[in-house]
PDB file of C-alpha atoms in Angstrom:
ATOM      1  CA  PRO E   1      -1.156 -18.224   9.180  1.00 61.00           C
ATOM      2  CA  ALA E   2      -1.581 -17.595   5.479  1.00 66.00           C
ATOM      3  CA  LYS E   3      -0.982 -20.388   3.011  1.00 77.00           C
ATOM      4  CA  LYS E   4       2.447 -19.804   1.508  1.00 81.00           C
ATOM      5  CA  ARG E   5       1.826 -18.413  -1.949  1.00 84.00           C
ATOM      6  CA  HIS E   6       4.072 -17.480  -4.841  1.00 83.00           C
ATOM      7  CA  LEU E   7       4.142 -13.746  -5.631  1.00 84.00           C
ATOM      8  CA  ASP E   8       2.399 -14.362  -8.941  1.00 84.00           C
ATOM      9  CA  GLU E   9      -0.585 -15.746  -7.015  1.00 90.00           C
ATOM     10  CA  VAL E  10      -1.064 -12.702  -4.754  1.00 92.00           C
ATOM     11  CA  LEU E  11      -0.355  -9.743  -7.033  1.00 93.00           C
ATOM     12  CA  PRO E  12      -1.756  -7.187  -7.559  1.00 96.00           C
ATOM     13  CA  LEU E  13      -2.356  -5.844  -4.066  1.00 96.00           C
ATOM     14  CA  SER E  14      -5.359  -3.745  -3.034  1.00 97.00           C
ATOM     15  CA  LEU E  15      -6.174  -1.266  -0.291  1.00 97.00           C
ATOM     16  CA  VAL E  16      -9.274  -2.141   1.765  1.00 97.00           C
ATOM     17  CA  GLY E  17     -10.976  -0.644   4.802  1.00 95.00           C
ATOM     18  CA  GLU E  18     -14.229   0.666   6.207  1.00 93.00           C
ATOM     19  CA  PHE E  19     -14.147   3.421   3.542  1.00 93.00           C
ATOM     20  CA  CYS E  20     -14.984   0.777   0.885  1.00 94.00           C
ATOM     21  CA  GLY E  21     -16.951  -1.615   3.086  1.00 94.00           C
ATOM     22  CA  TRP E  22     -13.904  -3.958   3.138  1.00 95.00           C
ATOM     23  CA  GLN E  23     -14.772  -4.888  -0.465  1.00 95.00           C
ATOM     24  CA  LEU E  24     -12.295  -5.798  -3.190  1.00 94.00           C
ATOM     25  CA  GLY E  25     -12.638  -4.587  -6.765  1.00 92.00           C
ATOM     26  CA  VAL E  26     -13.296  -0.926  -5.961  1.00 93.00           C
ATOM     27  CA  PRO E  27     -11.809   1.144  -8.813  1.00 91.00           C
ATOM     28  CA  GLY E  28      -8.594   2.989  -7.947  1.00 92.00           C
ATOM     29  CA  LEU E  29      -7.570   0.954  -4.895  1.00 95.00           C
ATOM     30  CA  VAL E  30      -5.043  -1.365  -6.585  1.00 95.00           C
ATOM     31  CA  LEU E  31      -1.446  -0.566  -5.679  1.00 95.00           C
ATOM     32  CA  GLU E  32       0.902  -0.101  -8.613  1.00 94.00           C
ATOM     33  CA  ALA E  33       4.359  -1.613  -8.953  1.00 92.00           C
ATOM     34  CA  ASN E  34       6.994   1.111  -8.768  1.00 87.00           C
ATOM     35  CA  THR E  35       9.018   1.165 -11.933  1.00 67.00           C
ATOM     36  CA  THR E  36      10.089   4.797 -12.110  1.00 50.00           C
ATOM     37  CA  ALA E  37      11.680   7.127  -9.590  1.00 46.00           C
ATOM     38  CA  SER E  38      13.280  10.544  -9.463  1.00 43.00           C
ATOM     39  CA  ALA E  39      17.085  10.789  -9.561  1.00 40.00           C
ATOM     40  CA  GLY E  40      17.236  11.250  -5.775  1.00 45.00           C
ATOM     41  CA  GLN E  41      14.888   8.335  -5.193  1.00 49.00           C
ATOM     42  CA  GLN E  42      16.886   6.169  -7.605  1.00 48.00           C
ATOM     43  CA  GLN E  43      20.114   6.861  -5.706  1.00 50.00           C
ATOM     44  CA  HIS E  44      18.427   6.073  -2.368  1.00 51.00           C
ATOM     45  CA  GLN E  45      16.854   2.911  -3.836  1.00 50.00           C
ATOM     46  CA  GLN E  46      20.205   1.763  -5.261  1.00 49.00           C
ATOM     47  CA  GLN E  47      21.840   2.163  -1.854  1.00 49.00           C
ATOM     48  CA  GLU E  48      19.020   0.213  -0.181  1.00 49.00           C
ATOM     49  CA  GLN E  49      19.124  -2.516  -2.808  1.00 44.00           C
ATOM     50  CA  GLN E  50      22.876  -2.946  -2.361  1.00 42.00           C
ATOM     51  CA  GLN E  51      22.379  -3.293   1.387  1.00 44.00           C
ATOM     52  CA  GLN E  52      19.531  -5.764   0.903  1.00 42.00           C
ATOM     53  CA  SER E  53      20.920  -7.795  -2.000  1.00 40.00           C
ATOM     54  CA  ALA E  54      21.815 -10.629   0.353  1.00 42.00           C
ATOM     55  CA  HIS E  55      18.151 -10.864   1.376  1.00 46.00           C
ATOM     56  CA  GLY E  56      16.589 -11.121  -2.085  1.00 60.00           C
ATOM     57  CA  ALA E  57      14.871  -8.808  -4.550  1.00 75.00           C
ATOM     58  CA  VAL E  58      12.793  -5.975  -3.139  1.00 85.00           C
ATOM     59  CA  LEU E  59       9.379  -5.251  -4.648  1.00 90.00           C
ATOM     60  CA  ASP E  60       7.860  -1.821  -4.059  1.00 94.00           C
ATOM     61  CA  PHE E  61       4.246  -0.781  -4.649  1.00 95.00           C
ATOM     62  CA  SER E  62       2.435   2.509  -4.135  1.00 94.00           C
ATOM     63  CA  LEU E  63      -0.917   4.256  -4.305  1.00 94.00           C
ATOM     64  CA  ARG E  64      -1.491   8.012  -4.380  1.00 92.00           C
ATOM     65  CA  ILE E  65      -4.356   9.124  -2.153  1.00 91.00           C
ATOM     66  CA  ILE E  66      -6.082  12.397  -1.338  1.00 90.00           C
ATOM     67  CA  LEU E  67      -7.474  12.138   2.185  1.00 88.00           C
ATOM     68  CA  THR E  68     -10.501  14.279   2.865  1.00 88.00           C
ATOM     69  CA  ASP E  69     -10.828  12.828   6.377  1.00 87.00           C
ATOM     70  CA  ALA E  70      -8.096  13.219   8.991  1.00 83.00           C
ATOM     71  CA  LYS E  71      -7.810   9.463   9.609  1.00 87.00           C
ATOM     72  CA  LEU E  72      -7.640   6.408   7.327  1.00 91.00           C
ATOM     73  CA  GLU E  73      -7.609   2.816   8.637  1.00 94.00           C
ATOM     74  CA  PHE E  74      -6.815   0.003   6.219  1.00 96.00           C
ATOM     75  CA  GLN E  75      -5.187  -3.309   5.384  1.00 97.00           C
ATOM     76  CA  ILE E  76      -3.486  -4.491   2.208  1.00 97.00           C
ATOM     77  CA  VAL E  77      -4.905  -7.662   0.618  1.00 97.00           C
ATOM     78  CA  SER E  78      -4.312  -9.762  -2.472  1.00 96.00           C
ATOM     79  CA  SER E  79      -6.639  -8.857  -5.342  1.00 96.00           C
ATOM     80  CA  PRO E  80      -6.761 -12.452  -6.722  1.00 96.00           C
ATOM     81  CA  VAL E  81      -7.134 -14.380  -3.431  1.00 96.00           C
ATOM     82  CA  GLY E  82      -8.639 -11.661  -1.233  1.00 96.00           C
ATOM     83  CA  PHE E  83      -8.337 -11.966   2.528  1.00 96.00           C
ATOM     84  CA  ASP E  84      -6.626 -15.352   2.225  1.00 95.00           C
ATOM     85  CA  TRP E  85      -3.457 -13.215   1.860  1.00 94.00           C
ATOM     86  CA  ARG E  86      -3.286  -9.931   3.748  1.00 95.00           C
ATOM     87  CA  LEU E  87      -0.823  -7.512   5.329  1.00 95.00           C
ATOM     88  CA  PHE E  88      -1.527  -6.066   8.758  1.00 95.00           C
ATOM     89  CA  PRO E  89       0.697  -4.335  11.339  1.00 93.00           C
ATOM     90  CA  SER E  90       2.981  -6.503  13.467  1.00 90.00           C
ATOM     91  CA  GLN E  91       2.429  -4.107  16.392  1.00 84.00           C
ATOM     92  CA  GLY E  92       0.668  -0.753  16.504  1.00 78.00           C
ATOM     93  CA  GLY E  93      -0.510   0.272  13.058  1.00 77.00           C
ATOM     94  CA  GLU E  94       0.042   4.008  13.445  1.00 81.00           C
ATOM     95  CA  LEU E  95       2.048   5.178  10.430  1.00 83.00           C
ATOM     96  CA  SER E  96       4.041   8.388  10.609  1.00 70.00           C
ATOM     97  CA  GLY E  97       4.471  10.352   7.406  1.00 64.00           C
ATOM     98  CA  GLY E  98       7.711  11.813   6.249  1.00 60.00           C
ATOM     99  CA  GLY E  99       9.811   9.189   4.574  1.00 56.00           C
ATOM    100  CA  PRO E 100      11.732   5.979   4.704  1.00 54.00           C
ATOM    101  CA  GLY E 101      12.687   6.151   8.374  1.00 57.00           C
ATOM    102  CA  LYS E 102       9.080   5.798   9.530  1.00 76.00           C
ATOM    103  CA  ARG E 103       8.208   2.292   8.336  1.00 87.00           C
ATOM    104  CA  CYS E 104       5.881  -0.192   9.991  1.00 90.00           C
ATOM    105  CA  ALA E 105       6.735  -3.888   9.889  1.00 91.00           C
ATOM    106  CA  ALA E 106       3.828  -5.900   8.540  1.00 94.00           C
ATOM    107  CA  LEU E 107       2.773  -9.481   9.070  1.00 93.00           C
ATOM    108  CA  ILE E 108       1.557 -11.685   6.242  1.00 92.00           C
ATOM    109  CA  GLY E 109      -1.572 -13.535   7.296  1.00 92.00           C
ATOM    110  CA  GLY E 110      -4.622 -15.324   6.024  1.00 93.00           C
ATOM    111  CA  ASN E 111      -8.379 -15.102   6.334  1.00 93.00           C
ATOM    112  CA  ASN E 112      -8.378 -15.742  10.092  1.00 92.00           C
ATOM    113  CA  ASP E 113      -5.513 -13.350  10.861  1.00 94.00           C
ATOM    114  CA  GLY E 114      -5.301  -9.618  11.504  1.00 93.00           C
ATOM    115  CA  HIS E 115      -8.914  -8.872  12.410  1.00 93.00           C
ATOM    116  CA  GLY E 116      -9.011  -5.425  14.046  1.00 92.00           C
ATOM    117  CA  LYS E 117      -5.285  -4.885  13.354  1.00 94.00           C
ATOM    118  CA  ASN E 118      -5.239  -2.048  10.859  1.00 94.00           C
ATOM    119  CA  PHE E 119      -2.701   0.408   9.565  1.00 94.00           C
ATOM    120  CA  VAL E 120      -3.639   4.005  10.396  1.00 91.00           C
ATOM    121  CA  ILE E 121      -2.720   7.227   8.612  1.00 89.00           C
ATOM    122  CA  GLU E 122      -3.559  10.417  10.488  1.00 85.00           C
ATOM    123  CA  GLU E 123      -2.981  13.753   8.802  1.00 81.00           C
ATOM    124  CA  PRO E 124      -4.574  17.101   9.551  1.00 73.00           C
ATOM    125  CA  GLU E 125      -7.283  17.780   7.027  1.00 66.00           C
ATOM    126  CA  GLY E 126      -5.783  19.660   4.112  1.00 57.00           C
ATOM    127  CA  GLN E 127      -7.037  22.925   2.761  1.00 56.00           C
ATOM    128  CA  GLY E 128      -8.998  22.982  -0.465  1.00 57.00           C
ATOM    129  CA  GLY E 129      -9.982  19.344  -0.752  1.00 65.00           C
ATOM    130  CA  GLY E 130      -7.663  17.159   1.289  1.00 80.00           C
ATOM    131  CA  THR E 131      -4.174  16.015   2.100  1.00 85.00           C
ATOM    132  CA  ALA E 132      -2.129  14.247  -0.584  1.00 87.00           C
ATOM    133  CA  VAL E 133      -0.229  11.155   0.541  1.00 88.00           C
ATOM    134  CA  THR E 134       1.479   8.252  -1.177  1.00 90.00           C
ATOM    135  CA  LEU E 135       1.081   4.859   0.446  1.00 93.00           C
ATOM    136  CA  HIS E 136       4.090   2.538   0.021  1.00 94.00           C
ATOM    137  CA  VAL E 137       4.305  -1.233   0.427  1.00 95.00           C
ATOM    138  CA  ARG E 138       7.555  -3.189   0.220  1.00 94.00           C
ATOM    139  CA  LEU E 139       7.700  -6.977  -0.076  1.00 92.00           C
ATOM    140  CA  GLN E 140      10.975  -8.802   0.228  1.00 87.00           C
ATOM    141  CA  PRO E 141      11.298 -12.477  -0.643  1.00 80.00           C
ATOM    142  CA  ASN E 142      13.921 -14.574   1.072  1.00 70.00           C
ATOM    143  CA  ALA E 143      17.020 -14.796  -1.180  1.00 67.00           C
ATOM    144  CA  LYS E 144      17.273 -18.564  -0.716  1.00 67.00           C
ATOM    145  CA  ASP E 145      13.636 -19.151  -1.679  1.00 62.00           C
ATOM    146  CA  VAL E 146      13.473 -20.073  -5.362  1.00 56.00           C
ATOM    147  CA  GLN E 147       9.663 -19.736  -5.272  1.00 60.00           C
ATOM    148  CA  ARG E 148       9.962 -16.047  -4.282  1.00 62.00           C
ATOM    149  CA  LEU E 149       7.568 -16.257  -1.361  1.00 69.00           C
ATOM    150  CA  PRO E 150       7.442 -12.884   0.414  1.00 72.00           C
ATOM    151  CA  SER E 151       9.150 -13.253   3.791  1.00 78.00           C
ATOM    152  CA  THR E 152       9.048  -9.681   5.091  1.00 86.00           C
ATOM    153  CA  ALA E 153       6.860  -6.661   4.409  1.00 92.00           C
ATOM    154  CA  GLU E 154       6.838  -2.973   5.338  1.00 93.00           C
ATOM    155  CA  VAL E 155       4.192  -0.287   4.966  1.00 94.00           C
ATOM    156  CA  TRP E 156       4.672   3.486   5.171  1.00 92.00           C
ATOM    157  CA  TYR E 157       3.457   6.687   3.611  1.00 91.00           C
ATOM    158  CA  THR E 158       4.818  10.033   2.585  1.00 88.00           C
ATOM    159  CA  ALA E 159       2.866  13.271   2.670  1.00 81.00           C
ATOM    160  CA  ALA E 160       3.107  15.655  -0.254  1.00 71.00           C
ATOM    161  CA  SER E 161       2.432  19.332  -0.538  1.00 56.00           C
ATOM    162  CA  GLY E 162      -0.299  19.888  -3.098  1.00 49.00           C
ATOM    163  CA  HIS E 163      -1.667  17.052  -5.203  1.00 46.00           C
ATOM    164  CA  PRO E 164       1.226  15.111  -6.739  1.00 46.00           C
ATOM    165  CA  VAL E 165       0.784  14.080 -10.364  1.00 45.00           C
ATOM    166  CA  ARG E 166       2.792  11.248 -11.855  1.00 48.00           C
ATOM    167  CA  SER E 167       2.128  10.151 -15.382  1.00 45.00           C
ATOM    168  CA  GLY E 168       0.422   6.795 -15.669  1.00 50.00           C
ATOM    169  CA  SER E 169      -0.554   6.366 -12.025  1.00 62.00           C
ATOM    170  CA  ASN E 170      -3.917   6.408 -10.323  1.00 72.00           C
ATOM    171  CA  LEU E 171      -4.972   9.103  -7.908  1.00 84.00           C
ATOM    172  CA  VAL E 172      -7.803   8.200  -5.563  1.00 87.00           C
ATOM    173  CA  GLN E 173      -9.706  10.379  -3.112  1.00 89.00           C
ATOM    174  CA  ILE E 174     -10.927   8.724   0.093  1.00 88.00           C
ATOM    175  CA  GLY E 175     -13.265  10.362   2.565  1.00 86.00           C
ATOM    176  CA  ASP E 176     -16.848  11.149   3.445  1.00 78.00           C
ATOM    177  CA  GLY E 177     -17.766   7.471   3.112  1.00 78.00           C
ATOM    178  CA  LYS E 178     -16.767   7.139  -0.543  1.00 83.00           C
ATOM    179  CA  VAL E 179     -13.861   6.404  -2.838  1.00 87.00           C
ATOM    180  CA  THR E 180     -13.412   8.569  -5.928  1.00 88.00           C
ATOM    181  CA  LEU E 181     -10.982   7.679  -8.697  1.00 86.00           C
ATOM    182  CA  LEU E 182      -9.552  10.944 -10.023  1.00 82.00           C
ATOM    183  CA  ASP E 183      -8.203  11.390 -13.515  1.00 61.00           C
ATOM    184  CA  LYS E 184      -5.403  13.942 -13.799  1.00 50.00           C
ATOM    185  CA  THR E 185      -6.824  15.532 -16.944  1.00 43.00           C
ATOM    186  CA  ARG E 186     -10.609  15.021 -16.779  1.00 38.00           C
ATOM    187  CA  GLY E 187     -11.529  15.208 -13.094  1.00 41.00           C
ATOM    188  CA  ASN E 188     -13.695  12.582 -11.412  1.00 40.00           C
ATOM    189  CA  VAL E 189     -14.182   9.397 -13.408  1.00 39.00           C
ATOM    190  CA  GLY E 190     -15.839   7.087 -10.898  1.00 41.00           C
ATOM    191  CA  VAL E 191     -17.356   7.081  -7.444  1.00 39.00           C
ATOM    192  CA  ALA E 192     -17.783   4.016  -5.251  1.00 42.00           C
ATOM    193  CA  PRO E 193     -19.931   4.684  -2.163  1.00 39.00           C
ATOM    194  CA  ARG E 194     -19.223   2.821   1.045  1.00 39.00           C
ATOM    195  CA  GLN E 195     -21.369  -0.294   1.302  1.00 39.00           C
TER     196      GLN E 195
END
């Protein structure tokens, strides 16, 4: 099992997989803390937070991705401590798109945990350059834990029609053996080939 670490030690979180040679530090693959939401999302989040207030604060993270391949396999790891803190599926890693009802429970493990246990997103290849999805990660510390150690985690994704644009957030394209960080106003700004 992973060494119990305070949230400040493991954040930010990064997406890793075969598409980046399982390497950390690839531009565009850091998940962003969710601080803004639409009115509908805010109402849904408020209802969830009221239901979960007895369990501690909920921390949500996301990454917007354009998939140019039909399948993406990955894990979520800590950027500062790498594979010494990782999220992997508790059972099958197949994620179903479409919203909050399709979540996958995740285990928190260390360097020796989760090998070959990957989350999987499968979407039909989109027209004109790929399928837009948003990957979501939720960490929930135990309410009685003053050190705010994450005790539970969930991973899911939502599919979007077109390429969603949200001010101030990264958009990354994954496929064809490379990761491309896209800028909403200037086009491609960096390409990291698979190693």
